[in-house]
Coordinates of C-alpha atoms and ligand atoms in Angstrom, one line a residue:
M79 CA 0.0 -0.1 0.0
K80 CA 1.2 3.5 -0.7
P81 CA 2.2 5.8 2.2
P82 CA -0.8 7.4 3.9
L83 CA -2.4 10.7 2.8
K84 CA -1.9 13.1 5.6
I85 CA -4.7 15.7 6.1
A86 CA -5.1 18.7 8.3
I87 CA -8.5 19.8 9.4
A88 CA -9.2 23.5 9.9
G89 CA -12.5 23.7 11.9
L90 CA -13.8 21.0 14.2
G91 CA -17.4 22.1 14.5
T92 CA -20.4 20.3 13.1
V93 CA -18.8 19.1 9.9
G94 CA -15.3 18.9 11.2
S95 CA -16.1 16.6 14.2
G96 CA -18.5 14.6 11.8
L97 CA -15.5 14.1 9.6
V98 CA -13.1 13.0 12.3
Q99 CA -15.7 10.5 13.4
L100 CA -16.2 9.2 9.9
L101 CA -12.4 8.9 9.2
D102 CA -12.0 7.0 12.5
R103 CA -14.9 4.5 11.9
Q104 CA -14.5 4.1 8.1
A105 CA -10.7 3.9 8.2
E106 CA -10.3 0.5 6.6
L107 CA -13.1 1.0 4.0
L108 CA -11.5 4.3 2.9
A109 CA -8.1 2.8 2.8
A110 CA -9.3 -0.1 0.6
R111 CA -11.1 2.5 -1.8
A112 CA -8.3 4.9 -1.9
G113 CA -5.3 2.4 -1.9
R114 CA -3.8 4.1 1.1
H115 CA -4.8 5.2 4.6
I116 CA -6.1 8.7 5.2
V117 CA -4.5 10.0 8.4
V118 CA -5.4 13.2 10.4
G119 CA -2.0 14.8 10.9
A120 CA -3.0 18.2 12.3
V121 CA -6.1 20.0 13.4
S122 CA -7.0 23.5 14.4
A123 CA -10.2 25.1 16.0
R124 CA -10.7 27.9 18.5
E125 CA -11.2 25.9 21.7
R126 CA -8.6 23.1 22.3
R127 CA -10.3 21.3 25.1
R128 CA -13.7 20.8 23.5
D129 CA -14.7 17.2 22.9
R130 CA -14.8 16.5 19.2
G131 CA -16.4 13.1 19.4
A132 CA -13.3 11.2 18.3
D133 CA -9.8 10.8 19.6
I134 CA -7.7 13.5 17.8
S135 CA -4.8 13.5 20.4
A136 CA -2.4 12.0 17.8
A137 CA -2.9 15.0 15.6
R138 CA -0.7 18.2 16.0
W139 CA -2.8 21.0 17.3
Y140 CA -2.5 24.5 15.8
E141 CA -3.8 27.7 17.3
D142 CA -3.3 29.3 13.9
A143 CA -5.1 27.4 11.2
A144 CA -3.2 29.4 8.4
A145 CA 0.1 28.3 9.9
M146 CA -1.1 24.7 10.0
A147 CA -1.7 25.0 6.2
A148 CA 2.0 25.5 5.7
D149 CA 2.9 22.3 7.7
P150 CA 5.4 20.4 5.5
E151 CA 4.1 17.0 6.7
I152 CA 0.6 17.7 5.4
D153 CA -0.7 16.7 1.9
V154 CA -4.2 18.0 2.0
V155 CA -5.9 20.9 4.0
V156 CA -9.6 20.5 4.7
E157 CA -11.2 23.9 5.4
L158 CA -14.3 23.5 7.6
I159 CA -14.4 26.9 9.3
G160 CA -16.8 28.8 7.0
G161 CA -17.2 32.4 5.8
A162 CA -16.4 33.8 2.5
D163 CA -13.3 35.8 3.7
G164 CA -11.2 36.1 6.8
I165 CA -9.5 33.0 8.2
A166 CA -11.1 30.5 5.9
L167 CA -9.8 32.3 2.8
A168 CA -6.4 32.7 4.4
V169 CA -6.3 29.0 5.2
V170 CA -7.1 28.0 1.6
E171 CA -4.7 30.5 0.1
A172 CA -1.9 29.4 2.4
A173 CA -2.6 25.7 1.5
L174 CA -2.4 26.3 -2.2
E175 CA 0.7 28.5 -1.8
H176 CA 2.4 25.6 0.1
K177 CA 1.3 23.1 -2.5
K178 CA -1.3 21.3 -0.6
H179 CA -4.6 20.0 -2.1
V180 CA -7.7 21.6 -0.6
V181 CA -11.0 20.2 0.3
T182 CA -13.7 22.6 1.5
A183 CA -17.3 22.6 2.5
N184 CA -17.5 26.4 2.2
K185 CA -20.1 27.6 -0.4
A186 CA -19.6 31.3 0.5
L187 CA -15.9 31.1 -0.2
M188 CA -16.4 29.2 -3.4
A189 CA -19.1 31.6 -4.6
R190 CA -17.0 34.6 -3.9
H191 CA -13.5 33.2 -4.8
G192 CA -14.0 29.9 -6.5
T193 CA -12.7 30.8 -10.0
R194 CA -9.5 32.5 -8.7
L195 CA -8.8 29.8 -6.3
A196 CA -9.4 27.1 -9.0
E197 CA -6.9 28.9 -11.2
T198 CA -4.3 28.9 -8.5
A199 CA -5.0 25.3 -7.7
E200 CA -4.8 24.2 -11.4
G201 CA -1.5 26.2 -11.9
A202 CA 0.1 24.1 -9.2
G203 CA -1.5 20.8 -10.2
L204 CA -3.5 20.7 -7.0
A205 CA -7.1 19.7 -6.3
L206 CA -9.6 22.3 -5.1
A207 CA -12.5 19.9 -4.1
F208 CA -15.8 21.3 -2.9
E209 CA -18.5 18.5 -3.1
A210 CA -19.7 19.2 0.4
S211 CA -20.4 22.9 -0.3
V212 CA -23.5 22.3 -2.4
A213 CA -26.4 20.1 -1.1
G214 CA -24.3 18.5 1.8
G215 CA -24.4 14.8 1.4
I216 CA -25.7 14.6 -2.0
P217 CA -22.8 14.1 -4.6
V218 CA -24.2 16.6 -7.0
I219 CA -21.0 18.1 -8.1
K220 CA -19.5 14.8 -9.1
A221 CA -22.8 13.8 -10.8
L222 CA -22.9 17.0 -12.9
R223 CA -19.3 17.3 -13.6
E224 CA -18.2 13.7 -14.2
G225 CA -21.4 11.5 -14.3
L226 CA -23.1 13.8 -16.9
S227 CA -20.0 14.9 -18.9
G228 CA -21.5 13.3 -22.1
N229 CA -24.4 15.8 -21.9
R230 CA -25.0 19.5 -22.7
L231 CA -27.0 20.5 -19.6
D232 CA -30.2 22.5 -20.4
R233 CA -31.3 23.4 -16.9
V234 CA -30.2 22.7 -13.3
Y235 CA -32.4 23.5 -10.4
G236 CA -33.0 22.4 -6.9
I237 CA -34.0 22.8 -3.3
L238 CA -30.6 24.0 -2.0
N239 CA -31.6 25.1 1.6
G240 CA -33.0 22.7 4.1
T241 CA -33.9 25.5 6.6
C242 CA -36.3 27.1 4.1
N243 CA -37.7 23.9 2.9
Y244 CA -38.4 22.9 6.5
I245 CA -40.2 26.2 7.2
L246 CA -42.3 26.0 4.0
T247 CA -43.2 22.4 4.6
T248 CA -44.1 23.0 8.2
M249 CA -46.1 26.1 7.4
R250 CA -48.2 23.9 5.0
E251 CA -48.6 21.0 7.3
S252 CA -49.4 22.9 10.5
G253 CA -51.2 25.9 9.0
R254 CA -49.0 28.2 10.9
E255 CA -47.4 31.6 9.9
F256 CA -43.8 32.1 8.9
G257 CA -42.6 33.9 12.0
E258 CA -44.0 31.2 14.3
V259 CA -42.4 28.3 12.3
L260 CA -39.1 30.1 12.0
A261 CA -38.9 30.6 15.8
E262 CA -39.6 26.8 16.2
A263 CA -37.0 25.9 13.7
Q264 CA -34.5 28.0 15.6
K265 CA -35.4 26.2 18.8
L266 CA -35.0 22.8 17.1
G267 CA -31.5 23.8 15.7
Y268 CA -32.8 23.8 12.1
A269 CA -32.3 27.6 11.8
E270 CA -29.4 29.8 13.0
A271 CA -29.9 32.5 15.6
D272 CA -29.4 34.9 12.7
P273 CA -31.4 33.2 10.1
S274 CA -31.1 35.8 7.4
F275 CA -28.5 34.0 5.2
D276 CA -30.9 31.1 4.9
I277 CA -34.3 32.7 4.7
D278 CA -33.2 35.6 2.5
G279 CA -31.9 33.2 0.0
V280 CA -28.2 34.1 0.2
D281 CA -27.0 30.6 1.2
A282 CA -28.9 29.0 -1.6
A283 CA -27.6 31.7 -4.1
H284 CA -24.0 30.8 -3.0
K285 CA -24.7 27.1 -3.8
L286 CA -26.5 28.0 -7.1
A287 CA -23.5 30.1 -8.3
V288 CA -21.1 27.1 -7.6
L289 CA -23.6 24.5 -9.1
A290 CA -24.0 26.6 -12.2
S291 CA -20.3 26.9 -12.8
A292 CA -19.9 23.0 -12.6
A293 CA -23.0 22.5 -14.8
F294 CA -22.3 25.0 -17.5
G295 CA -18.4 25.5 -17.4
R296 CA -18.7 29.2 -16.7
P297 CA -16.8 31.3 -14.1
V298 CA -18.5 31.5 -10.8
D299 CA -20.8 34.6 -10.9
F300 CA -22.4 35.1 -7.6
D301 CA -23.2 38.7 -8.2
G302 CA -25.2 37.5 -11.2
V303 CA -27.7 35.5 -9.1
Y304 CA -31.2 37.1 -8.7
V305 CA -32.2 36.5 -5.0
E306 CA -35.4 36.6 -3.2
G307 CA -36.1 34.8 0.1
I308 CA -39.2 33.4 1.8
R309 CA -40.0 36.1 4.3
H310 CA -43.0 37.2 2.4
V311 CA -44.6 33.8 1.8
S312 CA -47.7 33.7 3.9
R313 CA -50.0 30.9 4.9
L314 CA -52.6 32.4 2.7
D315 CA -50.2 31.8 -0.3
I316 CA -49.6 28.3 0.8
D317 CA -53.3 27.6 1.1
F318 CA -54.0 29.1 -2.4
A319 CA -51.1 27.1 -3.9
E320 CA -52.7 23.9 -2.6
E321 CA -56.0 25.0 -4.1
L322 CA -54.3 25.5 -7.4
G323 CA -52.5 22.3 -7.4
Y324 CA -49.0 23.7 -6.5
R325 CA -46.5 23.6 -3.8
I326 CA -44.3 26.6 -2.8
K327 CA -40.6 25.9 -2.8
L328 CA -37.5 28.0 -2.6
L329 CA -35.6 27.0 -5.6
G330 CA -32.3 27.8 -7.2
I331 CA -32.6 27.7 -11.0
A332 CA -29.8 28.0 -13.5
R333 CA -30.3 27.9 -17.3
L334 CA -28.4 29.0 -20.3
T335 CA -30.7 31.2 -22.4
E336 CA -30.4 33.4 -25.5
E337 CA -30.2 36.3 -23.1
G338 CA -27.3 34.8 -21.2
L339 CA -26.9 32.7 -18.0
E340 CA -30.0 32.9 -15.9
Q341 CA -29.4 32.2 -12.3
R342 CA -32.2 32.9 -9.9
V343 CA -33.2 31.9 -6.2
H344 CA -36.8 32.7 -5.3
P345 CA -40.0 31.0 -3.9
C346 CA -41.6 29.1 -6.8
M347 CA -44.9 27.5 -7.4
V348 CA -44.3 24.0 -8.6
Q349 CA -46.9 21.5 -9.8
R350 CA -47.8 19.0 -7.1
G351 CA -47.0 15.9 -9.1
K352 CA -43.5 16.9 -10.0
P353 CA -40.5 15.2 -8.1
I354 CA -39.2 18.4 -6.7
A355 CA -42.7 19.2 -5.1
A356 CA -42.4 16.0 -3.1
V357 CA -39.1 16.9 -1.4
E358 CA -40.1 17.9 2.1
G359 CA -38.6 19.1 5.4
V360 CA -34.9 19.5 5.7
F361 CA -34.2 17.5 2.5
N362 CA -32.5 18.9 -0.5
A363 CA -32.8 17.9 -4.1
V364 CA -31.1 18.8 -7.4
V365 CA -32.7 18.2 -10.8
A366 CA -30.5 18.3 -14.0
E367 CA -31.8 18.1 -17.5
G368 CA -29.2 16.9 -20.1
D369 CA -29.6 16.5 -23.8
F370 CA -28.9 12.7 -23.9
V371 CA -29.8 11.6 -20.5
G372 CA -33.1 13.5 -20.0
Q373 CA -33.9 14.4 -16.4
I374 CA -32.1 13.1 -13.3
V375 CA -33.2 13.7 -9.8
L376 CA -30.8 13.6 -6.8
Q377 CA -32.3 13.8 -3.4
G378 CA -31.0 13.5 0.2
R379 CA -29.7 15.2 3.2
G380 CA -28.3 18.7 2.4
A381 CA -26.7 19.3 5.7
G382 CA -25.8 17.8 9.0
A383 CA -22.5 16.5 10.5
F384 CA -22.5 13.0 8.9
P385 CA -24.0 13.7 5.5
T386 CA -21.6 16.6 5.0
A387 CA -18.7 14.6 6.2
S388 CA -19.6 11.9 3.7
A389 CA -19.2 14.3 0.9
V390 CA -15.8 15.6 2.3
A391 CA -14.6 12.0 2.7
A392 CA -15.4 11.2 -1.0
D393 CA -13.3 14.2 -2.1
L394 CA -10.4 12.9 0.2
V395 CA -10.7 9.3 -1.4
D396 CA -10.4 10.9 -4.9
I397 CA -7.3 12.9 -3.9
A398 CA -5.7 9.8 -2.1
A399 CA -6.3 7.8 -5.2
G400 CA -4.9 10.4 -7.4
R401 CA -8.2 11.3 -9.1
I402 CA -7.8 15.0 -9.6
V403 CA -10.2 16.7 -12.0
S404 CA -10.6 20.3 -13.1
T405 CA -12.5 22.1 -10.4
F406 CA -15.5 23.1 -12.5
G407 CA -15.2 20.3 -15.1
V408 CA -12.9 22.2 -17.6
P409 CA -9.6 24.0 -17.2
V410 CA -10.0 27.5 -15.8
G411 CA -8.8 28.9 -19.1
A412 CA -11.7 27.2 -20.9
L413 CA -14.5 28.5 -18.6
Q414 CA -16.5 30.7 -20.8
P415 CA -17.7 33.9 -19.4
V416 CA -21.2 34.7 -20.2
A417 CA -23.4 37.7 -19.5
G418 CA -26.1 37.2 -16.9
A419 CA -29.7 37.2 -18.2
P420 CA -31.5 40.1 -16.7
M421 CA -34.5 39.1 -14.5
E422 CA -36.6 41.8 -16.3
R423 CA -36.5 39.7 -19.5
H424 CA -37.3 36.5 -17.8
H425 CA -40.4 34.7 -19.3
G426 CA -42.8 32.8 -17.0
A427 CA -46.2 32.5 -15.6
Y428 CA -47.1 34.3 -12.3
Y429 CA -49.2 33.9 -9.2
I430 CA -50.4 37.2 -7.8
R431 CA -52.1 37.8 -4.5
L432 CA -53.8 41.1 -3.7
M433 CA -55.7 42.3 -0.6
V434 CA -58.4 44.5 -1.9
L435 CA -61.4 46.4 -0.7
D436 CA -64.5 44.4 -1.5
Q437 CA -66.4 47.0 -3.6
P438 CA -67.7 47.1 -7.1
G439 CA -65.2 47.9 -9.8
V440 CA -62.0 46.6 -8.1
I441 CA -61.6 43.7 -10.4
A442 CA -62.2 45.7 -13.5
D443 CA -59.4 48.1 -12.4
I444 CA -57.1 45.2 -11.9
A445 CA -58.0 43.6 -15.3
A446 CA -57.3 47.0 -17.0
A447 CA -53.9 47.3 -15.4
L448 CA -53.0 43.9 -16.7
R449 CA -54.4 44.5 -20.2
D450 CA -52.4 47.7 -20.4
Q451 CA -49.2 45.7 -20.1
Q452 CA -50.5 42.8 -22.3
V453 CA -50.5 40.4 -19.4
S454 CA -53.0 37.7 -19.9
M455 CA -54.8 36.3 -17.0
E456 CA -55.3 32.5 -16.8
S457 CA -57.4 32.3 -13.6
M458 CA -58.9 34.3 -10.8
I459 CA -60.1 33.3 -7.3
Q460 CA -61.9 35.5 -5.0
R461 CA -62.7 34.0 -1.6
G462 CA -65.6 35.2 0.5
R463 CA -67.5 38.5 0.4
A464 CA -67.1 41.2 3.0
P465 CA -68.4 44.4 1.6
G466 CA -66.3 47.4 2.4
E467 CA -63.5 45.2 4.0
A468 CA -60.3 43.6 2.8
V469 CA -60.5 40.4 1.0
P470 CA -57.8 38.4 -0.9
I471 CA -57.9 38.0 -4.7
V472 CA -55.6 35.6 -6.3
L473 CA -54.9 35.4 -10.0
T474 CA -52.5 33.5 -12.2
T475 CA -51.2 34.7 -15.6
H476 CA -50.1 33.1 -18.9
V477 CA -46.5 33.3 -19.7
T478 CA -45.4 36.9 -19.9
V479 CA -42.2 38.9 -19.7
E480 CA -41.2 39.9 -16.2
A481 CA -40.8 43.6 -17.0
A482 CA -44.4 43.7 -18.1
M483 CA -45.6 41.9 -14.9
R484 CA -43.7 44.4 -12.7
R485 CA -45.2 47.4 -14.5
A486 CA -48.7 45.9 -14.1
L487 CA -48.0 45.2 -10.4
A488 CA -46.8 48.8 -9.9
A489 CA -50.0 50.1 -11.4
I490 CA -52.2 47.6 -9.4
G491 CA -50.3 48.5 -6.2
G492 CA -51.1 52.1 -6.7
L493 CA -54.8 51.6 -6.9
D494 CA -56.7 53.0 -3.8
T495 CA -58.7 49.8 -3.4
V496 CA -55.6 47.7 -3.2
L497 CA -54.6 47.6 0.5
E498 CA -51.2 45.9 0.7
P499 CA -48.3 45.5 -1.7
P500 CA -49.1 42.8 -4.2
R501 CA -47.5 39.5 -3.6
M502 CA -46.0 37.8 -6.6
I503 CA -44.7 34.2 -6.9
R504 CA -43.3 32.8 -10.1
I505 CA -44.9 29.6 -11.4
E506 CA -42.3 27.2 -12.9
D507 CA -43.1 24.9 -15.9
F508 CA -41.0 21.8 -14.9
Ligands
NAP1991 N1 -23.3 22.3 9.3 C1 -23.6 21.8 8.1 O1 -24.6 20.9 8.1 C2 -22.9 22.1 6.8 C3 -23.3 21.6 5.6 C4 -22.6 21.8 4.5 C5 -21.6 22.8 4.4 N2 -21.2 23.4 5.6 C6 -20.1 24.3 5.6 O2 -19.1 23.8 6.4 C7 -18.3 24.8 7.0 C8 -18.4 24.5 8.5 O3 -19.7 24.5 9.1 P1 -20.1 24.0 10.5 O4 -21.5 23.9 10.6 O5 -19.2 22.8 10.8 O6 -19.6 25.2 11.4 P2 -19.3 25.3 12.9 O7 -20.0 24.1 13.6 O8 -19.6 26.7 13.3 O9 -17.8 25.0 13.1 C9 -16.8 25.9 12.8 C10 -15.4 25.5 13.3 O10 -14.5 26.5 12.9 C11 -13.7 26.7 14.1 N3 -13.1 28.1 14.0 C12 -13.7 29.2 14.0 N4 -12.8 30.2 13.9 C13 -11.6 29.7 13.7 C14 -10.3 30.1 13.6 N5 -10.1 31.4 13.6 N6 -9.4 29.2 13.5 C15 -9.6 27.9 13.6 N7 -10.7 27.4 13.7 C16 -11.8 28.2 13.8 C17 -14.6 26.6 15.3 O11 -13.8 26.3 16.5 P3 -14.5 25.9 17.9 O12 -15.3 24.6 17.7 O13 -13.3 25.8 18.8 O14 -15.4 27.1 18.2 C18 -15.4 25.4 14.8 O15 -14.8 24.2 15.2 C19 -19.1 26.1 6.6 O16 -18.4 26.6 5.5 C20 -20.4 25.6 6.2 O17 -21.1 26.5 5.3 C21 -21.9 23.0 6.8

């Protein structure tokens, strides 16, 4: 057997301690698959005395994770600290500078610096592996980059944030409002104390930008992702979605269009019978559509200590076995920059919910605002009658261009009889 692969782990939190446990329990299995043992030679975290769930006393302890990345004994640095910049970036840069392979679970870092880091790694003949950064335990990067390399991908989309999916699922099942379900998710540990990265769609946008690069061979373009979170999804919308045959999901969607690369994260109405609509709770899923393979669906746990450690371990086995592939599927010089498709030119159907004063003429005014922008209505639901009071009206449109929809909504929102800002959720045609 070849000499062991010596790794250094920076960060021993949820994922880091999951990884040390996996490497301990699966040591022989991994060695058989990699053709050599994988040994933890060094570790770094903030608090040295904290129990990490496995014996790490044989590993050298570093107070400074960036200094650890320069350790001459180490072959691979595993970055599991988190954050787009700061110490995580310093660790990865130091590792590449000192000719170590890098494995990371850090989507924020990959979304912000992925292309540049991939270029540095490639120039030095090193791996920059990031399977765990998108959809946790689901091997989606490997599936897209290697498993589907015989295909031109038309579209890739998925449920990329388990916290949002848990909240939307629980709102539907329990009939409770967003704020209440979020508070419960925080208590159960499914949402952070500061949940904004998750519920405002930023985390999903980081993952989508990375996923889109691997799928379409483009430089990572996080700033080109259109992002809307789930704060404004109300129980009322979820009930109307059910009535119309849809489920509301926060999706990340990437597609190459004539207008450029479309990357968007926002709540979507998806038909109830579609595979993605059935993915509930904290689960993640990614759907890819290739020209030869058709549609594939990957589903599983998108977070958690062991699922995420599973993805990190797979990257380590690849490196140990000498399987080093281009970070985003093609050499960095072959990544083709492409303009982002502006959201205003997006074509799709829309769900609109309005709270209106129940009085004669309201619907005619709304219909006129839509007509003025050539937006064609597909259906309308008005629930209950309460003359002189607020009632919800829901309408769906045929496919239209987003700019026209926005102009129509601005006009509708300006009507005296429309009491709240209109709510708009895009209907997807999967
Ligand atoms: N949690 C998941 O399910 C999941 C899933 C997919 C991807 N990820 C990604 O994996 C990464 C780690 O996430 P996590 O949930 O494991 O985070 P975490 O539980 O907060 O752990 C972070 C670790 O980094 C250590 N750390 C913080 N500052 C440090 C510093 N300056 N030097 C050395 N170590 C430092 C902490 O030390 P102490 O323990 O001593 O405080 C802790 O061990 C993130 O990029 C995250 O986005 C996480």
